[in-house]
PDB file of C-alpha atoms in Angstrom:
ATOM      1  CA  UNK A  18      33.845 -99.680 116.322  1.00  0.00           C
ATOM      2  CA  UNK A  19      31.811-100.059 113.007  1.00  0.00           C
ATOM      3  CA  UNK A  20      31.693-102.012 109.872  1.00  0.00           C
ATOM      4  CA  UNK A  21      31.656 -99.914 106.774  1.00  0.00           C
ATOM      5  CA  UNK A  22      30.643-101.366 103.067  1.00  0.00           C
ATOM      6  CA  UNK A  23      32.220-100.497  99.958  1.00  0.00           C
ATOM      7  CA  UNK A  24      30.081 -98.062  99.479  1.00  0.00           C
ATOM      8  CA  UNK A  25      30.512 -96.449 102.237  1.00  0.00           C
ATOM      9  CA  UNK A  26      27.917 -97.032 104.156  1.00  0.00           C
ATOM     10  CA  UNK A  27      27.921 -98.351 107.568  1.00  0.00           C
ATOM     11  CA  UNK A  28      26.445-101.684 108.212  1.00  0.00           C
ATOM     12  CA  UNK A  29      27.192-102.824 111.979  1.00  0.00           C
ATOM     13  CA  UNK A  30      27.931-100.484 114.497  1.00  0.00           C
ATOM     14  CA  UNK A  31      29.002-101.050 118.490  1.00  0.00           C
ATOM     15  CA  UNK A  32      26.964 -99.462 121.084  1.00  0.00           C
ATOM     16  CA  UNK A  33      29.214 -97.542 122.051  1.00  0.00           C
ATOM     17  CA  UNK A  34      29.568 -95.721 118.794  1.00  0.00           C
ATOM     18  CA  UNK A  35      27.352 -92.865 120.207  1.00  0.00           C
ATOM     19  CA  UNK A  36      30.245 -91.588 121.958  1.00  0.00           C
ATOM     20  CA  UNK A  37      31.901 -90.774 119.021  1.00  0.00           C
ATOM     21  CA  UNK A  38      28.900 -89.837 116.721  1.00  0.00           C
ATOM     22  CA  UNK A  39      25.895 -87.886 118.565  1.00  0.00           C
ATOM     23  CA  UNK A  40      23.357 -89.430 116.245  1.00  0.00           C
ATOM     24  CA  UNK A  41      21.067 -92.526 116.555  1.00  0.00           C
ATOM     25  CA  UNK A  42      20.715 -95.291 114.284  1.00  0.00           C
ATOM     26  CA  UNK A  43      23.583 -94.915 112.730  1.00  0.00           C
ATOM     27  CA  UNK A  44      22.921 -98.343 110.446  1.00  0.00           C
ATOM     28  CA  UNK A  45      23.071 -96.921 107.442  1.00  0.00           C
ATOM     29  CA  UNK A  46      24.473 -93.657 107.180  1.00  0.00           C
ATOM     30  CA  UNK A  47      27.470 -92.415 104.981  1.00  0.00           C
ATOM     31  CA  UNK A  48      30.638 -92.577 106.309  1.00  0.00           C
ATOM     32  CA  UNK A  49      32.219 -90.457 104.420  1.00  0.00           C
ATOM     33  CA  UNK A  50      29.821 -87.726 105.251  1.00  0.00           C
ATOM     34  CA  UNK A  51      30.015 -88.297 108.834  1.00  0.00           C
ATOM     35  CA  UNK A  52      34.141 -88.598 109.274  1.00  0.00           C
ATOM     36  CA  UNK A  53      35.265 -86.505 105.945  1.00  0.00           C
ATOM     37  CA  UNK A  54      37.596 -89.381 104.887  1.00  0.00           C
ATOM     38  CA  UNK A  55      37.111 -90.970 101.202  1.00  0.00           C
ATOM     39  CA  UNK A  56      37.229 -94.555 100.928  1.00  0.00           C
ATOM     40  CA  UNK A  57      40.454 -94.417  99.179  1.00  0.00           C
ATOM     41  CA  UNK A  58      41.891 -92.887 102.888  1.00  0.00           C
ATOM     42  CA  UNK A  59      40.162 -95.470 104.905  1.00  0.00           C
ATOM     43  CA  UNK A  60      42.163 -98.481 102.607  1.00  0.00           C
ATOM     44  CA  UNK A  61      45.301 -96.454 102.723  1.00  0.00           C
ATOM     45  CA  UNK A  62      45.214 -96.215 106.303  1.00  0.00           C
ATOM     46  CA  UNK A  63      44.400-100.411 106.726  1.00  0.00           C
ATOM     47  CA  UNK A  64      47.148-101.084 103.618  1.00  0.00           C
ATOM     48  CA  UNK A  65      49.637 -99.167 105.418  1.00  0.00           C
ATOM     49  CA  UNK A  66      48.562 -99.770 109.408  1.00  0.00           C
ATOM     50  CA  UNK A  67      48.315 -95.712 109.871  1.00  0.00           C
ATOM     51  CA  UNK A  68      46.134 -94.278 111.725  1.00  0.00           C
ATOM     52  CA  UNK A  69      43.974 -91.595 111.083  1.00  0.00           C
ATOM     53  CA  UNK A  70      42.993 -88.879 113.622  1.00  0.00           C
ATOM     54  CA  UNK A  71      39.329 -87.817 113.567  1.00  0.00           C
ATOM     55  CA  UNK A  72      37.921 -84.477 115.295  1.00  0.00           C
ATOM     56  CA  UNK A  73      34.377 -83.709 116.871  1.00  0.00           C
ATOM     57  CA  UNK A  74      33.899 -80.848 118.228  1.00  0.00           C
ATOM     58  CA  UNK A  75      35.015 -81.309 122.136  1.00  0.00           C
ATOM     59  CA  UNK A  76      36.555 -84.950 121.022  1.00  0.00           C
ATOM     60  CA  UNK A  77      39.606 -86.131 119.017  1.00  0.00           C
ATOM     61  CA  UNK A  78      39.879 -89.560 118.573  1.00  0.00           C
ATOM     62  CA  UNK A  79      42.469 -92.509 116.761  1.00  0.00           C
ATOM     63  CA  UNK A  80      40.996 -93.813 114.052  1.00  0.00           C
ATOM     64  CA  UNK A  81      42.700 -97.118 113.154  1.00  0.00           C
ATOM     65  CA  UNK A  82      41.080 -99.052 110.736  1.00  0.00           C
ATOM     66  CA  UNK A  83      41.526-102.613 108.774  1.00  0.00           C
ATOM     67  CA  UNK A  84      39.795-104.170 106.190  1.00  0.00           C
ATOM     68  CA  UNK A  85      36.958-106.604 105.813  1.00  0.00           C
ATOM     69  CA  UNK A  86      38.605-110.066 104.708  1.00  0.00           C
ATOM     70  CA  UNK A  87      35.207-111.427 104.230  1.00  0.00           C
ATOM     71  CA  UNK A  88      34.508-109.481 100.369  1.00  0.00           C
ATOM     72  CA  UNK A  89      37.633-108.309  97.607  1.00  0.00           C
ATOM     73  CA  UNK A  90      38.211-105.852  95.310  1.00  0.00           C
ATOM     74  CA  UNK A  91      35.594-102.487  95.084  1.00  0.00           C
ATOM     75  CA  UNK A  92      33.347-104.165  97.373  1.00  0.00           C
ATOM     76  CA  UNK A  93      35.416-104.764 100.360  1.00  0.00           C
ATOM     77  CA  UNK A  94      34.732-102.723 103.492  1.00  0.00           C
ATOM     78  CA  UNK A  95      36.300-101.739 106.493  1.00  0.00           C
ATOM     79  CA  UNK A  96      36.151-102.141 109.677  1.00  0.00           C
ATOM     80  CA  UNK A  97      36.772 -98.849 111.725  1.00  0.00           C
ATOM     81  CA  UNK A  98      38.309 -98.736 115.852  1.00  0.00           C
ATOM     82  CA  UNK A  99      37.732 -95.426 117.266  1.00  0.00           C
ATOM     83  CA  UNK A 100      39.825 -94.585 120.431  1.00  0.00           C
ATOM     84  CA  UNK A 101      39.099 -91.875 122.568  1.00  0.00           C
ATOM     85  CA  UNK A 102      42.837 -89.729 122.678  1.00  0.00           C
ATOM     86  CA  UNK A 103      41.255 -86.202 123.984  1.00  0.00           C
ATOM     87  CA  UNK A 104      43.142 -86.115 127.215  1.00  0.00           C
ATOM     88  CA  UNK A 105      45.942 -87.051 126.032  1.00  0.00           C
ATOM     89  CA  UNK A 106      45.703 -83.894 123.214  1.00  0.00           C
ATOM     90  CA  UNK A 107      45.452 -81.873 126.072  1.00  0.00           C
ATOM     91  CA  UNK A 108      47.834 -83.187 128.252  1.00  0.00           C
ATOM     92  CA  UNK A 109      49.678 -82.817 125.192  1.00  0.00           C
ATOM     93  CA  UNK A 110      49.171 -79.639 124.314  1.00  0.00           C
ATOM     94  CA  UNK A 111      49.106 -78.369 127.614  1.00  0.00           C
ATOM     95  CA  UNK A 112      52.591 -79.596 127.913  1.00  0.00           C
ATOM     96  CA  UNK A 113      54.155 -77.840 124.711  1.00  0.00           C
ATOM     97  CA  UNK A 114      52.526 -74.495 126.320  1.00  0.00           C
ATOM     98  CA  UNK A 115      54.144 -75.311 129.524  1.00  0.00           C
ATOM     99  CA  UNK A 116      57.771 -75.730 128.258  1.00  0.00           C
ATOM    100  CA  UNK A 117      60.457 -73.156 129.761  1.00  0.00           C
ATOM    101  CA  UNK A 118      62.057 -70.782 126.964  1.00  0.00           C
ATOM    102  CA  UNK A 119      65.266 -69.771 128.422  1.00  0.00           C
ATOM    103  CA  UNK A 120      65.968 -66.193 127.039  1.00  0.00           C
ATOM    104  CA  UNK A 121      69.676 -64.715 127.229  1.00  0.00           C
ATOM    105  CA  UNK A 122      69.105 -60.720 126.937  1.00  0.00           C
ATOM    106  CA  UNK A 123      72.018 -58.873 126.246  1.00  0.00           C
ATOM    107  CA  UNK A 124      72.337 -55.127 126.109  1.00  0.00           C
ATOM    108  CA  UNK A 125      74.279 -54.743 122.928  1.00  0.00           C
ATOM    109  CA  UNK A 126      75.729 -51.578 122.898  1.00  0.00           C
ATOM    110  CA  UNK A 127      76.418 -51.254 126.477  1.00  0.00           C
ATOM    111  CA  UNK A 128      79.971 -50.631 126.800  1.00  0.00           C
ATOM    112  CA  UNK A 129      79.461 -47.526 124.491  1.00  0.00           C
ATOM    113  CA  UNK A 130      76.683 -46.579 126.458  1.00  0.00           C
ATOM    114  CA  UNK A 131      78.344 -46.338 129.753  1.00  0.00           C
ATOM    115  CA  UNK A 132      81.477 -44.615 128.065  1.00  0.00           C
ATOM    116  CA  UNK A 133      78.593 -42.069 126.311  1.00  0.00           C
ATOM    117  CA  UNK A 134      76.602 -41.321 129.286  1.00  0.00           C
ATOM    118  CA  UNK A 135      77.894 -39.008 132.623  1.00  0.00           C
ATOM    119  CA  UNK A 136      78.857 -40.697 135.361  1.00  0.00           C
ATOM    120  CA  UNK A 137      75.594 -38.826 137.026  1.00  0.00           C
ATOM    121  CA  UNK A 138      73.053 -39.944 134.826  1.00  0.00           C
ATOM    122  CA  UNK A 139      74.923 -43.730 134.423  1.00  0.00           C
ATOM    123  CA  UNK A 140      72.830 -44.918 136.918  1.00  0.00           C
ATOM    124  CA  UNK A 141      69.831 -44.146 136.121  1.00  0.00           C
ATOM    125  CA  UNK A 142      69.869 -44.884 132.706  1.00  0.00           C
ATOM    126  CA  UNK A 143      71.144 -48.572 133.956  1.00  0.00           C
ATOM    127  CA  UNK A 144      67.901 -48.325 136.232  1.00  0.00           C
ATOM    128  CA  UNK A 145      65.460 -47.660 133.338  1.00  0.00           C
ATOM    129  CA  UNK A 146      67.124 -50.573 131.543  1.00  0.00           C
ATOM    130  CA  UNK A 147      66.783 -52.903 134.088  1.00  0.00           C
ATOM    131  CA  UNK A 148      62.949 -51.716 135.230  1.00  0.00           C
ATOM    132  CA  UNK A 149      61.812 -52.329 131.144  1.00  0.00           C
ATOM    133  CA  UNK A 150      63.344 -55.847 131.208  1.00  0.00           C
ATOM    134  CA  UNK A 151      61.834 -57.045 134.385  1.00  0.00           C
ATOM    135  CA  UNK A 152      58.257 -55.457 133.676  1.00  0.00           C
ATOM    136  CA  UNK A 153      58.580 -57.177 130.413  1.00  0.00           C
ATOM    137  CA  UNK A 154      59.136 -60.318 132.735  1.00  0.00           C
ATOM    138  CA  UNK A 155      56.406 -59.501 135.155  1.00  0.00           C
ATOM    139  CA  UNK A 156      54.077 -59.287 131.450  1.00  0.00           C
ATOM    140  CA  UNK A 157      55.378 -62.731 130.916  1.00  0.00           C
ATOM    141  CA  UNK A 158      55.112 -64.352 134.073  1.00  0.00           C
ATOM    142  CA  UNK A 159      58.971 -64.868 133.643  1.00  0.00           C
ATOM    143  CA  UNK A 160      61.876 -65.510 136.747  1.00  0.00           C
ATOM    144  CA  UNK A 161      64.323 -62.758 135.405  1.00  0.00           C
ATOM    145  CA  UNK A 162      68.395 -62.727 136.743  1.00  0.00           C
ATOM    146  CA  UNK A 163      70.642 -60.415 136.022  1.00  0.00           C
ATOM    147  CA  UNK A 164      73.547 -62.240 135.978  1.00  0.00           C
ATOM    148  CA  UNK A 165      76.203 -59.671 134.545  1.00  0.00           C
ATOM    149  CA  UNK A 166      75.971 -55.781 134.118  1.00  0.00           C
ATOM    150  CA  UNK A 167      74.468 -56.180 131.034  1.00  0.00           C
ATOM    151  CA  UNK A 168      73.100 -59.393 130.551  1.00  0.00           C
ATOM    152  CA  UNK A 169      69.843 -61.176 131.874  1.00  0.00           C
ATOM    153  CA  UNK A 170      68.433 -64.579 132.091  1.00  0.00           C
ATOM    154  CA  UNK A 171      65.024 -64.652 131.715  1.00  0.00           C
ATOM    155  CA  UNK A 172      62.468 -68.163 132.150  1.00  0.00           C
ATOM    156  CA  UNK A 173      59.056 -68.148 130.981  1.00  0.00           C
ATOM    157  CA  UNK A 174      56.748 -70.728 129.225  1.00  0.00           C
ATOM    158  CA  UNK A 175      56.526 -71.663 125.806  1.00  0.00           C
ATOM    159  CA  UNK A 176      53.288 -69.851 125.246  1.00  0.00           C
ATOM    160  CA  UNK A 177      54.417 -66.598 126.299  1.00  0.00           C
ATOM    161  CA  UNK A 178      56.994 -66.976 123.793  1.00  0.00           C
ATOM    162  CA  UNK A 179      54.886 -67.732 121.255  1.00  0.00           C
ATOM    163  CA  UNK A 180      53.053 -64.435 121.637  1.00  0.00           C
ATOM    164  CA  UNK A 181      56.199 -62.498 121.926  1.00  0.00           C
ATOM    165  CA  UNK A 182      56.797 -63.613 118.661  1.00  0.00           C
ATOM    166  CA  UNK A 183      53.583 -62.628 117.555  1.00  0.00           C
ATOM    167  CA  UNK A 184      53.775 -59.266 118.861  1.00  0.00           C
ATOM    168  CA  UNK A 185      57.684 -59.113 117.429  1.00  0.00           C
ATOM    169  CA  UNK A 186      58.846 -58.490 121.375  1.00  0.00           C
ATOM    170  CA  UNK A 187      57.595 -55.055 122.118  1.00  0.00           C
ATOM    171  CA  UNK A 188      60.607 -55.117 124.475  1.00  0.00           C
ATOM    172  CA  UNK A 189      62.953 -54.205 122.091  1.00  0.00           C
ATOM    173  CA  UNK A 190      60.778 -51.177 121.189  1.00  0.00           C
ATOM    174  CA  UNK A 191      60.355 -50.080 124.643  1.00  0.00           C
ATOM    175  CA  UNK A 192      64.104 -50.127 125.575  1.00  0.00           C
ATOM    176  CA  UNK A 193      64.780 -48.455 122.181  1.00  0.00           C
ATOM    177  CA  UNK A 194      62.874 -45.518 123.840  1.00  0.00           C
ATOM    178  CA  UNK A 195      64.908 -44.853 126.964  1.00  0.00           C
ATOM    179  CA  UNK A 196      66.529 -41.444 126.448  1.00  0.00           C
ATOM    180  CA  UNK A 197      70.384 -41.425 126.792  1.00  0.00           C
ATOM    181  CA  UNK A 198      73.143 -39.271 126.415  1.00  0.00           C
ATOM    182  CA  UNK A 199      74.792 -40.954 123.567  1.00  0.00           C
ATOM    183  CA  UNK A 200      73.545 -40.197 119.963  1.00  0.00           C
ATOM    184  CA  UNK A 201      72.450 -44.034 119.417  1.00  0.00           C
ATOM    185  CA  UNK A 202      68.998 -45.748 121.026  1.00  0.00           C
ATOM    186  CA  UNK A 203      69.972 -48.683 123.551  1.00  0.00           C
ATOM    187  CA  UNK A 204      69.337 -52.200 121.641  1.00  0.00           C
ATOM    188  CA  UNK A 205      68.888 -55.593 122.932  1.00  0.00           C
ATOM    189  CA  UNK A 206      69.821 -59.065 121.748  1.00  0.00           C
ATOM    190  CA  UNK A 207      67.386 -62.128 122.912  1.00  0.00           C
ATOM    191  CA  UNK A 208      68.311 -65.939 122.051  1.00  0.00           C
ATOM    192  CA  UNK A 209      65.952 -68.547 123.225  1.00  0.00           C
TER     193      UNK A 209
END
């Protein structure tokens, strides 16, 4: 914790304050240089019992902050509570990354397909289909089931979907490209 001025400078600190700051003597330096919040944040965040959250570079911490009784008006400080919240980011983070995206993948046209294509080459067209999707779930780290002739379910975390997105699903390119008999490419539909 620390004890900031009015004018922004910091008059008390805890010694413990060099876990959030790497700097010594810190009696006396600018606040507002050192966090990036204006006074006018620092109030706002007291007034209305928000917290801020401040970065460092391998740190994030809760800033919660109240003011100094002691002085009014222009000249009233603050007094600043820094909590250390880093693992719990990560934790955090780690969990929105972990998340399972459930992905229905239908072959759209499939029925036309199968009526288009010789009953010779029906099976290995339906091969070729079924190799792209589950290499595109071996790229993803994904549990794929086919479930019906033409429909798959396919589990994988939420940060593999978030760079399918990215990458607009190359799958649908790559099962675009399978040659067929019929005078249409094959298309998919995915819902997560």
């Amino acid at each position: 914790s620390c004890f900031v001025g009015g004018d922004g400078k910091i008059l008390k600190a805890s010694h413990r304050i060099g876990e959030v700051f790497l700097y010594d003597e810190l009696e006396g330096s600018d606040i507002f240089v050192l966090t990036g919040f204006t006074m006018e944040e620092l109030r706002h965040s007291a007034e209305c019992d928000e917290p801020l959250v401040f970065r460092t570079s391998n740190k994030t911490f809760k800033l919660a902050v109240a003011m100094d009784d002691s002085s009014k008006g222009e000249e009233s400080g603050v007094i600043m509570y820094f909590t250390d919240i880093s693992e719990f980011e990560e934790m955090q983070e780690r969990y929105k990354k972990e998340q399972a995206c459930y992905a229905i993948v239908n072959v759209d046209n499939y029925d036309e397909l199968v009526a288009s294509t010789g009953e010779e080459n029906q099976a290995a067209v339906m091969t070729e289909i079924d190799r792209c999707i589950r290499n595109w779930g071996a790229k993803v780290e994904a549990s794929v089931t086919r479930y019906k002739s033409h429909m798959y379910m396919v589990i994988f975390e939420n940060s593999y979907f978030q760079q399918q997105e990215r990458s607009k699903f190359p799958i649908l390119d790559e099962v675009r490209e399978i040659e067929t008999e019929g005078d249409f490419p094959i298309t998919l539909s995915i819902g997560i």
